[in-house]
Amino acid sequence: MDLFLSTYENRIDGKGRISVPASYRAVLERNRSPLYIFKSLTHACLEGCGPERISQIVDAIDQMDSLSEEAEILQTMLFSAQEMKIDSDGRMLLPAEFIEFAGLDGTALFSGIGRSFQIWRPDQHQRREADFRERATKQGVPRLTLGRRPEPGER
Amino acid sequence: MDLFLSTYENRIDGKGRISVPASYRAVLERNRSPLYIFKSLTHACLEGCGPERISQIVDAIDQMDSLSEEAEILQTMLFSAQEMKIDSDGRMLLPAEFIEFAGLDGTALFSGIGRSFQIWRPDQHQRREADFRERATKQGVPRLTLGRRPEPGER
DNA sequence: CGGGTCATTATGGGATATCATGGGAATTCA
DNA sequence: TGAATTCCCATGATATCCCATAATGACCCG
């Protein structure tokens, strides 16, 4: 299905290397896609994805008034993005800037959310998950329309 | 009938493996579907399903403001979800995290509820069933409207 | 109707492969 | 030439595969 799912907690070694979870690598390799990582606009975490997702963001910004402040804000995602090289052992090298931005300290948590994933400081991610679960029980789960899926092309 | 039905109580061995009930496997195999398992948002149990349900969640999130609270709650399902590999003997390996989350201890109860199923600690599931039956007799049952199913190809 | 055989399923254990991770050597770049 | 990066190999932990066994139920045939 080619989705990034599940969470993985991996170590960052002295050289700044970290293993990309094997299942995420498999998704990228199946599509012959390079991996892009950029700083989240809204959280102290990193975002990872393939090229399609980057294109989507570019296209969305191109639809906007390119001189607007909104467009400029979204552009910060793009210029923080880097194409990551993955070595023969499946590891990437996290630049110091990324490590600092996400507050990483020796270990990082990969959190797959479908077509993209996030990289968090493990304790922060845990807090978020606990928070979401509490809200889900108190306020209920968002409506999910189950049942027949729309045909492709159908609205 | 491609539905998950009935309940099965199976053992979890020392390695964390458990047999997926044969009838559930048959459903998945007929559709050539992999099996996904994720932590319930609202109960101390696991949920199992095929890829359609995961796609629904992904698509639903993509339609929403991806920074909204609702989207984040749905993302909790995704990052707790895993595609399970089923070995040649029909077993899957339950990660320690799943076992702990559902409070499993040696045995797990599969509970088929149609297009998905749940995995419970057996005694908790029993309590739930007794509770629901009692409420049904005391408070009556919810309205159940069984409409005609659309013909294949009919809108 | 009874008894035996076979297929299916759940489960256990040992062998094998995969993965994350650490460290050193080689290479690149400034 | 020094620092940073990439490549290569070693290792332990874990996951996966493969085979064996037991229990159950379906099936067939006398």
Tab-separated table of C-alpha atoms (C1' of nucleotides) in Angstrom:
chain	number	residue	atom	x	y	z
A	1	MET	CA	0.000	0.000	0.000
A	2	ASP	CA	3.028	2.264	0.086
A	3	LEU	CA	2.256	4.180	3.233
A	4	PHE	CA	4.430	5.255	6.105
A	5	LEU	CA	2.924	3.691	9.234
A	6	SER	CA	3.816	2.746	12.784
A	7	THR	CA	6.479	4.267	14.994
A	8	TYR	CA	10.118	3.364	15.388
A	9	GLU	CA	12.622	4.621	17.911
A	10	ASN	CA	16.163	4.639	16.562
A	11	ARG	CA	19.478	5.902	17.878
A	12	ILE	CA	21.524	8.757	16.522
A	13	ASP	CA	25.191	7.824	16.655
A	14	GLY	CA	28.185	10.067	17.245
A	15	LYS	CA	28.452	10.915	13.573
A	16	GLY	CA	24.850	12.063	13.402
A	17	ARG	CA	23.725	8.958	11.535
A	18	ILE	CA	20.383	7.288	12.094
A	19	SER	CA	18.787	4.238	10.517
A	20	VAL	CA	15.721	4.980	8.451
A	21	PRO	CA	13.167	2.323	9.444
A	22	ALA	CA	13.314	-0.565	7.007
A	23	SER	CA	9.615	-0.334	6.184
A	24	TYR	CA	9.949	3.339	5.262
A	25	ARG	CA	12.925	2.562	3.063
A	26	ALA	CA	10.887	-0.129	1.373
A	27	VAL	CA	8.177	2.394	0.500
A	28	LEU	CA	10.718	4.759	-1.020
A	29	GLU	CA	12.573	2.043	-2.879
A	30	ARG	CA	9.409	0.605	-4.380
A	31	ASN	CA	8.763	4.007	-5.925
A	32	ARG	CA	12.427	4.673	-6.663
A	33	SER	CA	11.915	7.855	-4.672
A	34	PRO	CA	14.507	9.884	-2.854
A	35	LEU	CA	13.749	10.977	0.699
A	36	TYR	CA	13.137	14.594	1.615
A	37	ILE	CA	13.201	16.014	5.111
A	38	PHE	CA	12.155	19.465	6.216
A	39	LYS	CA	11.389	21.355	9.395
A	40	SER	CA	7.750	21.390	10.449
A	41	LEU	CA	6.017	24.753	10.298
A	42	THR	CA	3.898	24.051	13.329
A	43	HIS	CA	5.707	21.671	15.628
A	44	ALA	CA	9.178	21.006	16.956
A	45	CYS	CA	9.603	18.056	14.670
A	46	LEU	CA	10.892	17.108	11.240
A	47	GLU	CA	8.789	15.934	8.348
A	48	GLY	CA	9.838	13.271	5.874
A	49	CYS	CA	8.302	12.367	2.556
A	50	GLY	CA	8.887	11.468	-1.058
A	51	PRO	CA	8.999	13.816	-4.021
A	52	GLU	CA	5.242	13.703	-4.748
A	53	ARG	CA	4.483	15.329	-1.442
A	54	ILE	CA	7.007	18.090	-2.133
A	55	SER	CA	5.431	18.646	-5.552
A	56	GLN	CA	2.011	18.896	-3.925
A	57	ILE	CA	3.252	21.645	-1.660
A	58	VAL	CA	4.897	23.469	-4.553
A	59	ASP	CA	1.727	23.231	-6.618
A	60	ALA	CA	-0.422	24.432	-3.738
A	61	ILE	CA	1.801	27.464	-3.260
A	62	ASP	CA	1.772	28.175	-6.992
A	63	GLN	CA	-2.009	28.423	-6.809
A	64	MET	CA	-1.699	31.246	-4.319
A	65	ASP	CA	-0.764	34.859	-4.808
A	66	SER	CA	2.983	34.363	-4.955
A	67	LEU	CA	3.667	37.691	-3.274
A	68	SER	CA	1.291	37.108	-0.377
A	69	GLU	CA	2.567	36.596	3.100
A	70	GLU	CA	0.771	33.251	3.209
A	71	ALA	CA	2.757	31.997	0.274
A	72	GLU	CA	5.984	33.161	1.830
A	73	ILE	CA	5.201	31.353	5.052
A	74	LEU	CA	4.598	28.106	3.222
A	75	GLN	CA	7.769	28.589	1.225
A	76	THR	CA	9.790	28.199	4.428
A	77	MET	CA	8.940	24.519	4.297
A	78	LEU	CA	10.509	24.269	0.923
A	79	PHE	CA	13.748	26.028	1.650
A	80	SER	CA	14.273	23.990	4.818
A	81	ALA	CA	13.860	20.791	2.812
A	82	GLN	CA	16.809	18.576	1.978
A	83	GLU	CA	17.144	15.498	-0.124
A	84	MET	CA	18.700	12.887	2.147
A	85	LYS	CA	21.257	10.371	0.988
A	86	ILE	CA	20.747	6.933	2.404
A	87	ASP	CA	23.920	4.880	2.826
A	88	SER	CA	24.365	1.212	2.066
A	89	ASP	CA	23.237	0.282	5.577
A	90	GLY	CA	20.022	2.269	5.350
A	91	ARG	CA	21.148	5.234	7.398
A	92	MET	CA	20.950	8.948	6.730
A	93	LEU	CA	23.056	11.730	8.138
A	94	LEU	CA	21.023	14.242	10.126
A	95	PRO	CA	22.504	17.749	9.866
A	96	ALA	CA	23.118	19.472	13.205
A	97	GLU	CA	20.445	22.026	12.291
A	98	PHE	CA	17.771	19.330	12.087
A	99	ILE	CA	18.876	17.673	15.316
A	100	GLU	CA	18.743	20.970	17.121
A	101	PHE	CA	15.417	22.007	15.629
A	102	ALA	CA	13.657	18.871	16.820
A	103	GLY	CA	15.499	18.867	20.138
A	104	LEU	CA	16.841	15.389	19.469
A	105	ASP	CA	19.202	13.867	21.983
A	106	GLY	CA	20.608	10.482	21.101
A	107	THR	CA	17.357	8.911	19.955
A	108	ALA	CA	14.664	9.903	17.504
A	109	LEU	CA	11.165	8.592	17.001
A	110	PHE	CA	9.823	8.051	13.497
A	111	SER	CA	6.058	8.413	13.327
A	112	GLY	CA	4.379	7.279	10.106
A	113	ILE	CA	1.199	9.135	9.237
A	114	GLY	CA	0.379	7.889	5.762
A	115	ARG	CA	1.979	9.643	2.859
A	116	SER	CA	4.537	11.277	5.111
A	117	PHE	CA	6.190	10.741	8.457
A	118	GLN	CA	7.496	12.849	11.298
A	119	ILE	CA	10.619	12.662	13.418
A	120	TRP	CA	10.156	13.540	17.081
A	121	ARG	CA	11.975	13.621	20.344
A	122	PRO	CA	10.530	10.423	21.861
A	123	ASP	CA	9.161	11.933	25.062
A	124	GLN	CA	7.398	14.717	23.195
A	125	HIS	CA	5.738	12.247	20.894
A	126	GLN	CA	4.588	10.169	23.832
A	127	ARG	CA	3.002	13.199	25.431
A	128	ARG	CA	1.198	14.017	22.228
A	129	GLU	CA	-0.134	10.520	21.831
A	130	ALA	CA	-1.427	10.415	25.394
A	131	ASP	CA	-3.054	13.792	24.839
A	132	PHE	CA	-4.768	12.722	21.627
A	133	ARG	CA	-6.078	9.542	23.191
A	134	GLU	CA	-7.517	11.449	26.091
A	135	ARG	CA	-9.222	13.887	23.749
A	136	ALA	CA	-10.552	11.036	21.649
A	137	THR	CA	-12.203	9.390	24.655
A	138	LYS	CA	-13.540	12.647	26.068
A	139	GLN	CA	-14.673	14.353	22.898
A	140	GLY	CA	-15.185	11.355	20.709
A	141	VAL	CA	-13.495	10.269	17.546
A	142	PRO	CA	-13.803	12.427	14.433
A	143	ARG	CA	-16.428	11.222	12.021
A	144	LEU	CA	-15.112	8.729	9.558
A	145	THR	CA	-17.494	7.857	6.806
A	146	LEU	CA	-17.149	4.159	6.429
A	147	GLY	CA	-18.902	2.134	3.852
A	148	ARG	CA	-18.647	2.294	0.134
A	149	ARG	CA	-15.588	4.111	-1.177
A	150	PRO	CA	-16.241	6.604	-3.988
A	151	GLU	CA	-15.264	5.411	-7.433
A	152	PRO	CA	-12.151	7.042	-8.832
A	153	GLY	CA	-13.253	10.274	-10.437
A	154	GLU	CA	-16.559	10.345	-8.580
A	155	ARG	CA	-17.151	13.171	-6.189
B	1	MET	CA	-18.925	-13.649	2.574
B	2	ASP	CA	-15.870	-11.508	2.997
B	3	LEU	CA	-16.497	-10.511	6.570
B	4	PHE	CA	-14.738	-11.033	9.860
B	5	LEU	CA	-17.168	-12.839	12.160
B	6	SER	CA	-17.218	-14.965	15.313
B	7	THR	CA	-14.723	-14.993	18.149
B	8	TYR	CA	-11.592	-17.058	18.603
B	9	GLU	CA	-9.331	-17.394	21.592
B	10	ASN	CA	-5.716	-18.136	20.673
B	11	ARG	CA	-2.478	-18.372	22.588
B	12	ILE	CA	0.454	-15.975	22.421
B	13	ASP	CA	3.702	-17.935	22.554
B	14	GLY	CA	6.987	-16.946	24.132
B	15	LYS	CA	8.114	-15.111	21.028
B	16	GLY	CA	4.946	-13.046	20.904
B	17	ARG	CA	3.458	-14.997	18.020
B	18	ILE	CA	-0.224	-15.718	17.686
B	19	SER	CA	-2.236	-17.586	15.071
B	20	VAL	CA	-4.603	-15.421	13.079
B	21	PRO	CA	-7.916	-17.316	12.953
B	22	ALA	CA	-8.107	-19.291	9.725
B	23	SER	CA	-11.406	-17.738	8.698
B	24	TYR	CA	-9.927	-14.234	9.026
B	25	ARG	CA	-6.933	-15.257	6.968
B	26	ALA	CA	-9.269	-16.606	4.325
B	27	VAL	CA	-10.993	-13.219	4.072
B	28	LEU	CA	-7.674	-11.457	3.616
B	29	GLU	CA	-6.307	-13.983	1.169
B	30	ARG	CA	-9.400	-13.881	-1.020
B	31	ASN	CA	-8.820	-10.152	-1.439
B	32	ARG	CA	-5.044	-10.491	-1.559
B	33	SER	CA	-5.042	-7.987	1.272
B	34	PRO	CA	-2.379	-7.498	3.868
B	35	LEU	CA	-3.482	-7.229	7.484
B	36	TYR	CA	-3.200	-4.022	9.448
B	37	ILE	CA	-3.421	-3.745	13.200
B	38	PHE	CA	-3.611	-0.587	15.256
B	39	LYS	CA	-4.347	0.482	18.795
B	40	SER	CA	-7.964	1.459	19.398
B	41	LEU	CA	-8.441	5.156	20.028
B	42	THR	CA	-11.047	4.605	22.686
B	43	HIS	CA	-10.668	1.131	24.163
B	44	ALA	CA	-7.935	-1.068	25.566
B	45	CYS	CA	-7.962	-3.308	22.534
B	46	LEU	CA	-6.385	-3.684	19.119
B	47	GLU	CA	-8.176	-3.282	15.824
B	48	GLY	CA	-7.508	-5.349	12.734
B	49	CYS	CA	-8.540	-4.539	9.201
B	50	GLY	CA	-7.573	-4.614	5.566
B	51	PRO	CA	-6.027	-1.814	3.534
B	52	GLU	CA	-9.346	-0.185	2.556
B	53	ARG	CA	-9.940	1.049	6.034
B	54	ILE	CA	-6.440	2.447	6.296
B	55	SER	CA	-6.885	4.209	2.963
B	56	GLN	CA	-10.109	5.708	4.243
B	57	ILE	CA	-8.303	7.233	7.166
B	58	VAL	CA	-5.492	8.547	4.993
B	59	ASP	CA	-7.926	10.009	2.476
B	60	ALA	CA	-10.075	11.534	5.196
B	61	ILE	CA	-7.040	13.264	6.685
B	62	ASP	CA	-5.956	14.569	3.305
B	63	GLN	CA	-9.375	16.192	2.887
B	64	MET	CA	-9.109	17.958	6.220
B	65	ASP	CA	-6.953	20.811	7.395
B	66	SER	CA	-3.922	18.711	8.153
B	67	LEU	CA	-3.094	20.852	11.148
B	68	SER	CA	-6.509	20.542	12.775
B	69	GLU	CA	-7.082	18.652	15.983
B	70	GLU	CA	-9.353	16.182	14.236
B	71	ALA	CA	-6.662	15.343	11.743
B	72	GLU	CA	-4.141	14.803	14.498
B	73	ILE	CA	-6.457	12.433	16.310
B	74	LEU	CA	-6.918	10.383	13.171
B	75	GLN	CA	-3.169	10.377	12.656
B	76	THR	CA	-2.884	8.655	16.020
B	77	MET	CA	-4.512	5.625	14.401
B	78	LEU	CA	-2.012	5.695	11.575
B	79	PHE	CA	1.152	5.926	13.601
B	80	SER	CA	-0.023	3.115	15.831
B	81	ALA	CA	-0.857	0.974	12.797
B	82	GLN	CA	1.365	-1.744	11.418
B	83	GLU	CA	1.179	-3.986	8.433
B	84	MET	CA	1.467	-7.454	9.924
B	85	LYS	CA	3.473	-10.147	8.218
B	86	ILE	CA	1.759	-13.478	8.446
B	87	ASP	CA	4.177	-16.403	8.454
B	88	SER	CA	3.769	-19.645	6.575
B	89	ASP	CA	1.886	-21.115	9.528
B	90	GLY	CA	-0.654	-18.313	9.656
B	91	ARG	CA	0.802	-16.513	12.640
B	92	MET	CA	1.704	-12.900	13.196
B	93	LEU	CA	4.167	-11.407	15.633
B	94	LEU	CA	2.582	-9.073	18.149
B	95	PRO	CA	5.000	-6.326	19.160
B	96	ALA	CA	5.449	-5.863	22.910
B	97	GLU	CA	3.776	-2.476	22.608
B	98	PHE	CA	0.563	-4.050	21.304
B	99	ILE	CA	0.554	-6.768	23.946
B	100	GLU	CA	0.986	-4.219	26.661
B	101	PHE	CA	-1.593	-1.813	25.290
B	102	ALA	CA	-4.321	-4.446	25.224
B	103	GLY	CA	-3.195	-5.959	28.527
B	104	LEU	CA	-2.742	-9.353	26.905
B	105	ASP	CA	-1.335	-12.162	28.981
B	106	GLY	CA	-0.784	-15.427	27.186
B	107	THR	CA	-4.063	-15.525	25.302
B	108	ALA	CA	-5.945	-13.110	23.077
B	109	LEU	CA	-9.507	-13.071	21.881
B	110	PHE	CA	-10.317	-12.195	18.284
B	111	SER	CA	-13.726	-10.628	17.890
B	112	GLY	CA	-14.982	-10.262	14.333
B	113	ILE	CA	-17.301	-7.321	13.737
B	114	GLY	CA	-17.752	-7.337	9.982
B	115	ARG	CA	-15.234	-5.366	7.987
B	116	SER	CA	-12.834	-5.291	10.896
B	117	PHE	CA	-12.081	-7.200	14.043
B	118	GLN	CA	-10.796	-6.497	17.503
B	119	ILE	CA	-8.302	-8.227	19.737
B	120	TRP	CA	-9.134	-8.273	23.442
B	121	ARG	CA	-7.980	-9.661	26.701
B	122	PRO	CA	-10.491	-12.523	27.003
B	123	ASP	CA	-11.941	-11.593	30.382
B	124	GLN	CA	-12.459	-7.969	29.367
B	125	HIS	CA	-14.315	-9.052	26.266
B	126	GLN	CA	-16.549	-11.319	28.320
B	127	ARG	CA	-17.397	-8.477	30.674
B	128	ARG	CA	-18.263	-6.244	27.757
B	129	GLU	CA	-20.527	-8.805	26.193
B	130	ALA	CA	-22.379	-9.406	29.460
B	131	ASP	CA	-22.699	-5.677	29.970
B	132	PHE	CA	-24.091	-5.042	26.499
B	133	ARG	CA	-26.588	-7.858	26.760
B	134	GLU	CA	-27.819	-6.562	30.056
B	135	ARG	CA	-28.250	-3.079	28.668
B	136	ALA	CA	-30.082	-4.469	25.660
B	137	THR	CA	-32.644	-6.183	27.838
B	138	LYS	CA	-33.012	-3.282	30.256
B	139	GLN	CA	-32.940	-0.351	27.871
B	140	GLY	CA	-33.941	-2.044	24.672
B	141	VAL	CA	-31.898	-2.290	21.527
B	142	PRO	CA	-31.018	0.497	19.112
B	143	ARG	CA	-32.969	0.871	15.909
B	144	LEU	CA	-31.532	-1.304	13.190
B	145	THR	CA	-32.563	-0.311	9.692
B	146	LEU	CA	-31.754	-2.991	7.198
B	147	GLY	CA	-32.222	-1.506	3.773
B	148	ARG	CA	-32.065	-3.211	0.429
B	149	ARG	CA	-28.490	-3.592	-0.759
B	150	PRO	CA	-27.716	-1.852	-4.040
B	151	GLU	CA	-27.183	-4.151	-7.004
B	152	PRO	CA	-23.586	-4.381	-8.170
B	153	GLY	CA	-22.973	-1.433	-10.479
B	154	GLU	CA	-26.080	0.406	-9.286
B	155	ARG	CA	-25.593	3.812	-7.721
C	1	DC	C1'	-23.632	-46.735	11.605
C	2	DG	C1'	-18.820	-47.106	12.993
C	3	DG	C1'	-14.130	-46.743	12.367
C	4	DG	C1'	-10.380	-45.230	10.312
C	5	DT	C1'	-7.887	-41.868	7.301
C	6	DC	C1'	-6.850	-37.444	5.844
C	7	DA	C1'	-6.787	-32.390	5.870
C	8	DT	C1'	-6.771	-28.350	8.545
C	9	DT	C1'	-5.478	-25.780	12.326
C	10	DA	C1'	-3.074	-24.206	16.379
C	11	DT	C1'	1.253	-24.363	18.674
C	12	DG	C1'	6.162	-25.328	19.974
C	13	DG	C1'	11.191	-25.215	18.980
C	14	DG	C1'	15.434	-24.722	16.328
C	15	DA	C1'	17.777	-22.727	12.301
C	16	DT	C1'	18.318	-18.774	9.372
C	17	DA	C1'	17.867	-14.085	7.716
C	18	DT	C1'	17.152	-9.223	8.555
C	19	DC	C1'	17.878	-5.063	10.923
C	20	DA	C1'	19.840	-1.534	13.886
C	21	DT	C1'	24.148	0.019	15.404
C	22	DG	C1'	29.066	0.690	16.366
C	23	DG	C1'	33.714	1.445	14.662
C	24	DG	C1'	37.483	1.707	11.342
C	25	DA	C1'	39.159	2.551	6.621
C	26	DA	C1'	38.774	5.013	2.485
C	27	DT	C1'	37.232	8.959	0.014
C	28	DT	C1'	35.841	13.523	-0.836
C	29	DC	C1'	35.930	18.408	-0.325
C	30	DA	C1'	37.632	22.784	0.964
D	1	DT	C1'	46.159	18.489	5.007
D	2	DG	C1'	42.442	18.370	8.110
D	3	DA	C1'	37.565	17.702	8.623
D	4	DA	C1'	33.643	15.785	7.169
D	5	DT	C1'	31.449	12.277	4.803
D	6	DT	C1'	30.867	7.819	2.689
D	7	DC	C1'	31.927	2.987	2.417
D	8	DC	C1'	32.754	-1.425	4.467
D	9	DC	C1'	32.663	-4.935	7.875
D	10	DA	C1'	31.429	-6.942	12.563
D	11	DT	C1'	28.049	-7.871	16.012
D	12	DG	C1'	23.948	-8.706	18.788
D	13	DA	C1'	19.204	-8.615	18.939
D	14	DT	C1'	15.199	-9.617	16.820
D	15	DA	C1'	12.166	-11.339	13.338
D	16	DT	C1'	11.228	-14.800	9.967
D	17	DC	C1'	11.349	-19.352	8.040
D	18	DC	C1'	10.991	-24.254	8.322
D	19	DC	C1'	9.864	-28.533	10.354
D	20	DA	C1'	7.484	-31.364	13.974
D	21	DT	C1'	3.499	-32.433	16.786
D	22	DA	C1'	-1.085	-32.548	18.666
D	23	DA	C1'	-5.918	-31.719	18.429
D	24	DT	C1'	-9.903	-31.245	15.839
D	25	DG	C1'	-13.188	-32.023	12.456
D	26	DA	C1'	-14.380	-33.631	7.672
D	27	DC	C1'	-14.625	-37.377	4.822
D	28	DC	C1'	-14.843	-41.944	2.982
D	29	DC	C1'	-15.669	-46.721	2.922
D	30	DG	C1'	-16.765	-51.055	4.666
